[in-house]
mmCIF file of C-alpha atoms and ligand atoms in Angstrom:
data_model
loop_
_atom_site.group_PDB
_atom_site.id
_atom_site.type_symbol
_atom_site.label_atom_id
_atom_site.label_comp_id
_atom_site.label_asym_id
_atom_site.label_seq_id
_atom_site.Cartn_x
_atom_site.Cartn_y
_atom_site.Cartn_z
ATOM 1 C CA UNK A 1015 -14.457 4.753 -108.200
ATOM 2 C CA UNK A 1016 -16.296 1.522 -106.154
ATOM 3 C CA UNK A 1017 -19.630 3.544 -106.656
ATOM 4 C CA UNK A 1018 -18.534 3.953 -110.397
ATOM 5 C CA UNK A 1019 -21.314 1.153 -111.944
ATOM 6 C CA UNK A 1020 -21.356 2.362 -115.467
ATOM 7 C CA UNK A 1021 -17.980 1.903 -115.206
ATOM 8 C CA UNK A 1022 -17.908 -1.634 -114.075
ATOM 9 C CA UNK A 1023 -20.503 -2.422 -116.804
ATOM 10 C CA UNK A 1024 -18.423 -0.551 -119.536
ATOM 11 C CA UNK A 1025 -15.205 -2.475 -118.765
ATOM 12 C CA UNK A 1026 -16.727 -5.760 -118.779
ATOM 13 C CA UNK A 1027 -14.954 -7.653 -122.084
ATOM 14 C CA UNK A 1028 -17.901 -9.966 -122.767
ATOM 15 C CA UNK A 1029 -20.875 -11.195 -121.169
ATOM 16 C CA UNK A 1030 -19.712 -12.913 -117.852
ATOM 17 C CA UNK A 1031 -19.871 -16.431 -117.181
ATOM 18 C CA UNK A 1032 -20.562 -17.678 -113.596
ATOM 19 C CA UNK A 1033 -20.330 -21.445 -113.197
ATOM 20 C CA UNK A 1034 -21.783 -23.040 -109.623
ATOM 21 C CA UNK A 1035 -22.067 -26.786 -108.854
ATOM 22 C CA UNK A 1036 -24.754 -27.900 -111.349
ATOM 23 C CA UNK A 1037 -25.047 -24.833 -113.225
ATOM 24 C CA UNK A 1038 -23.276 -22.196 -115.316
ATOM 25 C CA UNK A 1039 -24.906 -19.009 -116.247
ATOM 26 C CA UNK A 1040 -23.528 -17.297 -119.722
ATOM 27 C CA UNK A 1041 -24.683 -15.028 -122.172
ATOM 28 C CA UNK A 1042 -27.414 -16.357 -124.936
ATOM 29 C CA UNK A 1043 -26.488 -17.230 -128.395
ATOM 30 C CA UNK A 1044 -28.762 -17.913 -131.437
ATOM 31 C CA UNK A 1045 -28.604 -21.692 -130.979
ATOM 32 C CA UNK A 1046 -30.224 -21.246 -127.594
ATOM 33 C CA UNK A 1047 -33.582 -19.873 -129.279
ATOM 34 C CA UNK A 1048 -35.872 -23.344 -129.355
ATOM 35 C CA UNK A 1049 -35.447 -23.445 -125.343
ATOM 36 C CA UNK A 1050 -35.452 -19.485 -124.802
ATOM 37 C CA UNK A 1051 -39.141 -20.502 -126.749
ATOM 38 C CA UNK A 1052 -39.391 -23.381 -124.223
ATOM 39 C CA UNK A 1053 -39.128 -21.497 -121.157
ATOM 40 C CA UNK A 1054 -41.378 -18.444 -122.054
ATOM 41 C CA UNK A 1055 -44.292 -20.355 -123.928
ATOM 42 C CA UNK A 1056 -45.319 -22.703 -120.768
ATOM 43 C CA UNK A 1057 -48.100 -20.935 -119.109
ATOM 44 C CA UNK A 1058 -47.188 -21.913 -115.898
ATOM 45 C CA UNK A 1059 -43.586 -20.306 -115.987
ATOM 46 C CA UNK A 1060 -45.498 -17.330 -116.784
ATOM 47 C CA UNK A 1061 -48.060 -17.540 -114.964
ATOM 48 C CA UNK A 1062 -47.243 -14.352 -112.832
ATOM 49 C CA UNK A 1063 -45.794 -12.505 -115.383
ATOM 50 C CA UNK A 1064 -46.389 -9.255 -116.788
ATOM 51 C CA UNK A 1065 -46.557 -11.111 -119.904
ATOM 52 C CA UNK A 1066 -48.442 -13.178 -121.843
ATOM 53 C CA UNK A 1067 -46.847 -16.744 -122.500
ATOM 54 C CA UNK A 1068 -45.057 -16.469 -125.793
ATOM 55 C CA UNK A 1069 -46.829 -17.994 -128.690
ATOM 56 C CA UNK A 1070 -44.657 -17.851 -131.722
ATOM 57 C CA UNK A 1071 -41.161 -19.257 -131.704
ATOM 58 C CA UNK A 1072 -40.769 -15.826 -133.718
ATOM 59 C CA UNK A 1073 -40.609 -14.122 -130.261
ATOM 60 C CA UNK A 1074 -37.750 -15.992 -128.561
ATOM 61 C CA UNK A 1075 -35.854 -15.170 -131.552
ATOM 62 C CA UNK A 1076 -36.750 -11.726 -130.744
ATOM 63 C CA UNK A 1077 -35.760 -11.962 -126.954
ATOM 64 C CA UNK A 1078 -32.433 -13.647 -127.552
ATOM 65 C CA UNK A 1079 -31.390 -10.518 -129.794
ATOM 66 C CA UNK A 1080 -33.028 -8.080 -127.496
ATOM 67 C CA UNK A 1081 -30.467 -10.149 -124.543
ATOM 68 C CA UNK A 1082 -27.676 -9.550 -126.862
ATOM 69 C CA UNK A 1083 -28.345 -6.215 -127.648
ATOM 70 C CA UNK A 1084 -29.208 -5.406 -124.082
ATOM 71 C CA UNK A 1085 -25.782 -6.366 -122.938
ATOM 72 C CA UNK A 1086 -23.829 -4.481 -126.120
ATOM 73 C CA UNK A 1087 -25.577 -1.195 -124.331
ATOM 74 C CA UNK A 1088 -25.118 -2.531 -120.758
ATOM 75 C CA UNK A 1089 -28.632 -1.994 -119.953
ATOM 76 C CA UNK A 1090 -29.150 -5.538 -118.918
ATOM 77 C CA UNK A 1091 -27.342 -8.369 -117.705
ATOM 78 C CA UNK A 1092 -29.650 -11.539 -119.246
ATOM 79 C CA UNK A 1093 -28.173 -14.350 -118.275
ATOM 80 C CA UNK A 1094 -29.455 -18.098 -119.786
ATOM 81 C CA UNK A 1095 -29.343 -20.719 -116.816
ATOM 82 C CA UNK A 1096 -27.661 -23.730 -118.333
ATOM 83 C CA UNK A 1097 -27.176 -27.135 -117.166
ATOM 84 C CA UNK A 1098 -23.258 -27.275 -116.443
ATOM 85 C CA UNK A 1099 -22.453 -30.418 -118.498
ATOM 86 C CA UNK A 1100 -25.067 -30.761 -121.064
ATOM 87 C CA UNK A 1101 -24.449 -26.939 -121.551
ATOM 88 C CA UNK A 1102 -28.544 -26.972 -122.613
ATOM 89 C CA UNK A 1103 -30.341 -23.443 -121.371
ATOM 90 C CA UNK A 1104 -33.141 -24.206 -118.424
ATOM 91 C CA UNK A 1105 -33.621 -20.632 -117.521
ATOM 92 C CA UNK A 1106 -32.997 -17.387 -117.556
ATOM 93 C CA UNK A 1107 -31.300 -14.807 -114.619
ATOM 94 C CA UNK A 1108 -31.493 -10.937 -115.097
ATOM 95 C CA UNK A 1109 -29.916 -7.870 -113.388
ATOM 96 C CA UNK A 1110 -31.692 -4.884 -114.859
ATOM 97 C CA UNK A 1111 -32.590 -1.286 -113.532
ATOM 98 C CA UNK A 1112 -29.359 -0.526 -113.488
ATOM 99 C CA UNK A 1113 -29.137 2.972 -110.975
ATOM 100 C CA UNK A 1114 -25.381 4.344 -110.715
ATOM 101 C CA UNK A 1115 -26.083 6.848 -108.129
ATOM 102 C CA UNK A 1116 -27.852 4.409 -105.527
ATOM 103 C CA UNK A 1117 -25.538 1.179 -106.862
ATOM 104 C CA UNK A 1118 -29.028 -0.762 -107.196
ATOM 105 C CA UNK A 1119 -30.300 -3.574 -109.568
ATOM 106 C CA UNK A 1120 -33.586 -5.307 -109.632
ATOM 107 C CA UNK A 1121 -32.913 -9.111 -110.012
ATOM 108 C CA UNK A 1122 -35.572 -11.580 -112.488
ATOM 109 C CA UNK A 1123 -35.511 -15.248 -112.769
ATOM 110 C CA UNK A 1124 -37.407 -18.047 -114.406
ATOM 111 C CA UNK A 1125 -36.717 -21.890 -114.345
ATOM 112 C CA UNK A 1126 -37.900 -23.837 -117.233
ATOM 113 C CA UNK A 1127 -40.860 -26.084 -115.040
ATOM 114 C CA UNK A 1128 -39.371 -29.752 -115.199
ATOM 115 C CA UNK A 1129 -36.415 -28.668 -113.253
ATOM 116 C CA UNK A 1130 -38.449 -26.597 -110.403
ATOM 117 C CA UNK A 1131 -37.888 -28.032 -106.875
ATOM 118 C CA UNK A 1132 -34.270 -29.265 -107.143
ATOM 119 C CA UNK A 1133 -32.612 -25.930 -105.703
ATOM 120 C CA UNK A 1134 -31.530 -24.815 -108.993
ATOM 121 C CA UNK A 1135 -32.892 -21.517 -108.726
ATOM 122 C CA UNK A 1136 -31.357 -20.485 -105.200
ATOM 123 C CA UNK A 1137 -28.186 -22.124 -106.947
ATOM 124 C CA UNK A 1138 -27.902 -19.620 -109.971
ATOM 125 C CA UNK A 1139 -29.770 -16.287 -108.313
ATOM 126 C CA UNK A 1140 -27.067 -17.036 -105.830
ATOM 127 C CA UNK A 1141 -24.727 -16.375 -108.407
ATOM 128 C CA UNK A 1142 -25.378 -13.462 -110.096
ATOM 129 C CA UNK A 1143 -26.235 -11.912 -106.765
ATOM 130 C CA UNK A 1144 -22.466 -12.537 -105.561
ATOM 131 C CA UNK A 1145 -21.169 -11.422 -108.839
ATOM 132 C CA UNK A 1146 -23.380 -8.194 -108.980
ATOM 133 C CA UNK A 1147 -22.071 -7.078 -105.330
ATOM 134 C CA UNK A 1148 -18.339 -8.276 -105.583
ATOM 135 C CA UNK A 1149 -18.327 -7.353 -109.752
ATOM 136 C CA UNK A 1150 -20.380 -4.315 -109.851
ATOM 137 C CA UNK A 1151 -19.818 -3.170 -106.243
ATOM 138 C CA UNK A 1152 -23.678 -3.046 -106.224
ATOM 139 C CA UNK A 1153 -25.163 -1.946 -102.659
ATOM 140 C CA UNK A 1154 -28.496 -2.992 -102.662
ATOM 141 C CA UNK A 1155 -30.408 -5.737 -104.736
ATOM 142 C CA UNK A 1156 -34.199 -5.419 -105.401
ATOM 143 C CA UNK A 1157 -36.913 -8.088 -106.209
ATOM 144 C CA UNK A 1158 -40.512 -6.874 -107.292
ATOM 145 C CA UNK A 1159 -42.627 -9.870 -107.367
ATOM 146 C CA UNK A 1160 -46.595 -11.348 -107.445
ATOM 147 C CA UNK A 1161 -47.073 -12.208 -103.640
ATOM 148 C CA UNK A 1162 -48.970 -15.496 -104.697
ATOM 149 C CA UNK A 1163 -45.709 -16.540 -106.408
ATOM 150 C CA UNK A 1164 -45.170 -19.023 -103.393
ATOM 151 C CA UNK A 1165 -42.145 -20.583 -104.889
ATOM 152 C CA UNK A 1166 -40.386 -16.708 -105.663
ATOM 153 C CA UNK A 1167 -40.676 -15.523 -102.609
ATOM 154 C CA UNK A 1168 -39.616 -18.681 -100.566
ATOM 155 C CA UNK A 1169 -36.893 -18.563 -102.710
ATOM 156 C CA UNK A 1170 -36.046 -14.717 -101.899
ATOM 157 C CA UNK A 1171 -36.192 -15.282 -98.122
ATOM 158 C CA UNK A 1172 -33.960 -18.003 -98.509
ATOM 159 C CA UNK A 1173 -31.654 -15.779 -100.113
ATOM 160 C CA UNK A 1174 -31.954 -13.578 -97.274
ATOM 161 C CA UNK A 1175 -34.211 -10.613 -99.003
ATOM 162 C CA UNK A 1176 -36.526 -8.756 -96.634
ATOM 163 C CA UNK A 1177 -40.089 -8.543 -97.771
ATOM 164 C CA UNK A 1178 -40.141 -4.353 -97.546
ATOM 165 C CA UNK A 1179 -43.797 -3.462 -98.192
ATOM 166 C CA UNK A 1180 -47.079 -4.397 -100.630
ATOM 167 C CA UNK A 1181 -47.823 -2.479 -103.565
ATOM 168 C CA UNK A 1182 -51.451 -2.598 -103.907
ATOM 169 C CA UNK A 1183 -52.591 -3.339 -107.592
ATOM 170 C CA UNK A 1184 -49.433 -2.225 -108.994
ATOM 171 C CA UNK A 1185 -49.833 -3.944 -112.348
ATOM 172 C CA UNK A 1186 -52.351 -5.088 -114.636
ATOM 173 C CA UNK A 1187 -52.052 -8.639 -115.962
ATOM 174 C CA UNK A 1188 -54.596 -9.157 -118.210
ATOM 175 C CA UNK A 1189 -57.351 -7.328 -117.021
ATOM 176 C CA UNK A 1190 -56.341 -7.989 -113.209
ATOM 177 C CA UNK A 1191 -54.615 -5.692 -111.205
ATOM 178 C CA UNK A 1192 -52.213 -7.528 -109.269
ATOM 179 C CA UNK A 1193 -50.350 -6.595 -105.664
ATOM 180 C CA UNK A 1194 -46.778 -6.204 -106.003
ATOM 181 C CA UNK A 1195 -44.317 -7.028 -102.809
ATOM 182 C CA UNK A 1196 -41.039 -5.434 -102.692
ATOM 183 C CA UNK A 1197 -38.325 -6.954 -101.645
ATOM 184 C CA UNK A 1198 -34.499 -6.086 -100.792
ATOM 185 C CA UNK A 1199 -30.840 -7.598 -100.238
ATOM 186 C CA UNK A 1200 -28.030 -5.065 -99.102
ATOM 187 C CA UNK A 1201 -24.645 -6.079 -99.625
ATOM 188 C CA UNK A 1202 -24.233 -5.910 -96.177
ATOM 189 C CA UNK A 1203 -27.232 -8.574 -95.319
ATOM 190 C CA UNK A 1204 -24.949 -11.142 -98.011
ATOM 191 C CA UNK A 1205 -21.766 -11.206 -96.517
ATOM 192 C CA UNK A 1206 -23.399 -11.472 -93.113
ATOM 193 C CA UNK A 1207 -24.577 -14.720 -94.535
ATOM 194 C CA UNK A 1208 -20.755 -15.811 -95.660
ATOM 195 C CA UNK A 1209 -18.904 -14.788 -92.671
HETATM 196 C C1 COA B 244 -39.500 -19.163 -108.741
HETATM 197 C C2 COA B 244 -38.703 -20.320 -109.360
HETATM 198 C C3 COA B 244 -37.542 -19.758 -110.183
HETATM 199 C C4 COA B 244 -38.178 -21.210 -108.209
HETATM 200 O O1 COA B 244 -37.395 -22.237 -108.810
HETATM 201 P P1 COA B 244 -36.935 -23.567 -108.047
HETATM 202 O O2 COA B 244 -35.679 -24.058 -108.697
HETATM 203 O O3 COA B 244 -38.079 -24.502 -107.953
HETATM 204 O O4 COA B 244 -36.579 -23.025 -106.606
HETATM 205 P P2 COA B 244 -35.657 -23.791 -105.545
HETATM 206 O O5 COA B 244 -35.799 -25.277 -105.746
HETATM 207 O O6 COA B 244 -34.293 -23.194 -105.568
HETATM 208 O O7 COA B 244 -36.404 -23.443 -104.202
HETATM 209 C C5 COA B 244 -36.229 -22.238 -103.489
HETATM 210 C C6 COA B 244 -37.120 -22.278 -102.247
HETATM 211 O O8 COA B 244 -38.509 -22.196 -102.641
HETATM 212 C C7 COA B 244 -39.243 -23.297 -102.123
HETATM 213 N N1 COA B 244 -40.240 -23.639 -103.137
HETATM 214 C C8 COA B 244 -40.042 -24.115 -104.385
HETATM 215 N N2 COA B 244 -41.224 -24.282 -105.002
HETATM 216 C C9 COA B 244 -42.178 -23.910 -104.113
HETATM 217 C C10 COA B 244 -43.589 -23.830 -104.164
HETATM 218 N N3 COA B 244 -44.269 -24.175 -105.263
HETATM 219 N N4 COA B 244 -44.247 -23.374 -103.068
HETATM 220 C C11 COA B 244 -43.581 -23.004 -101.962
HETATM 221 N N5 COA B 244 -42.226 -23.031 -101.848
HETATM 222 C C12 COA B 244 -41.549 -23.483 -102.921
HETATM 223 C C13 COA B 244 -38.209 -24.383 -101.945
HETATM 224 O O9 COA B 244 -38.621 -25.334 -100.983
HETATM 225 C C14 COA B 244 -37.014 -23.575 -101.471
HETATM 226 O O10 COA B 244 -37.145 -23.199 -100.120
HETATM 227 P P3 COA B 244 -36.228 -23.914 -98.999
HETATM 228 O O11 COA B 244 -34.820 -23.795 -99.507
HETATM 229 O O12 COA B 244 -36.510 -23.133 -97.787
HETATM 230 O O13 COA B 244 -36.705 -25.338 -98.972
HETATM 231 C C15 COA B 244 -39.604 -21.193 -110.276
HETATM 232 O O14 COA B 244 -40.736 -21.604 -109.543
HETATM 233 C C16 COA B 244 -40.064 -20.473 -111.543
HETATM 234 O O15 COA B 244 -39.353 -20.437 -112.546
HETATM 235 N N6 COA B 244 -41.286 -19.908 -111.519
HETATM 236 C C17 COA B 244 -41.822 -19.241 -112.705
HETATM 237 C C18 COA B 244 -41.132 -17.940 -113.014
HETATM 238 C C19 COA B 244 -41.330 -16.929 -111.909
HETATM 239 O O16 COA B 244 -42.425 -16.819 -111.349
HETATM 240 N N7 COA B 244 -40.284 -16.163 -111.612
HETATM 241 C C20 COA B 244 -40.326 -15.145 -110.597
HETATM 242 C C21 COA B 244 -40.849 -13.900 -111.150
HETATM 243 S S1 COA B 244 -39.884 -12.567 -110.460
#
């Protein structure tokens, strides 16, 4: 049963909140669209991104019912990063590539720009990483990011990730084909850090 993850997703009864010092994470809502828009329209959020910066506020309403419907099907955990007393979304945390049989995620983050630098993002990744391996019983944690992202991989290695190997031109954003480095957190590595 502690390998069981579809289980664990199934018998969640709503989208899970996780509250830290300066930060809760929760599930979106409609009233959360105008900063969802905020967040994936600056180009620099984006900037290594295998997508464009959103243009149309017509999108984020899009992506806040693609969250919610992600979550009814238990594809994808996409949490909004919200300041803890203004309750106002700043960001967004995902768990996604869900595999049962190897009890492995991929983890995504983004931090809306004026708040970078502050330790907000090792503050909620933190989060849903504890909750993913004490919730879901997950195993192993995986991060797939641009290896120029300075700021996403100091912030993995912080979180105690190992970089585990380049992949060369793995993607294409625009018309440039970008390295991808893998990285990886074991349970294991996580509560070595606690204890
Ligand atoms: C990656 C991102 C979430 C980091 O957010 P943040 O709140 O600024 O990160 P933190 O303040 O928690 O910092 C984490 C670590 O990164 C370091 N860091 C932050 N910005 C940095 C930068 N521009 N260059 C180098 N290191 C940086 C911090 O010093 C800290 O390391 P330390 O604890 O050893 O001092 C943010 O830059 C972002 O949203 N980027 C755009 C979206 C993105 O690229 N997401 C990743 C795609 S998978």
């Amino acid at each position: 049963m502690s390998g069981d993850l579809n289980a664990r997703l199934a018998d969640l009864p709503g989208f899970p909140v996780l509250s830290g010092q300066r930060l809760r994470l929760r599930g979106p809502r409609a009233d959360d669209v105008d900063a969802v828009f905020a967040l994936f329209s600056d180009p620099d959020v984006m900037r290594y991104w295998s997508h464009a910066p959103m243009r149309e506020r017509m999108q984020a309403e899009g992506k806040v019912e693609e969250m919610l419907e992600a979550f009814e099907h238990r594809t994808m955990l996409n949490w909004l990063v919200a300041d803890r007393r203004s309750d106002t979304a700043i960001g967004s945390c995902t768990l996604f590539h869900f595999d049962a049989r190897h009890r492995r995620a991929e983890i995504g983050y983004a931090l809306r720009a004026d708040h970078w630098g502050c330790g907000l993002a090792a503050e909620a990744v933190a989060l849903a990483l504890d909750w993913g391996f004490r919730t879901l019983a997950l195993h192993r944690i995986e991060a797939d990011i641009d290896p120029r992202n300075a700021a996403s991989r100091r912030l993995l290695l912080r979180l105690g990730f190992r970089s585990e190997g380049l992949l060369r031109e793995r993607f294409f954003v625009g018309d440039d084909a970008t390295d991808s480095e893998l990285f990886g957190l074991l349970a294991q590595d996580r509560r070595r850090r606690d204890g």
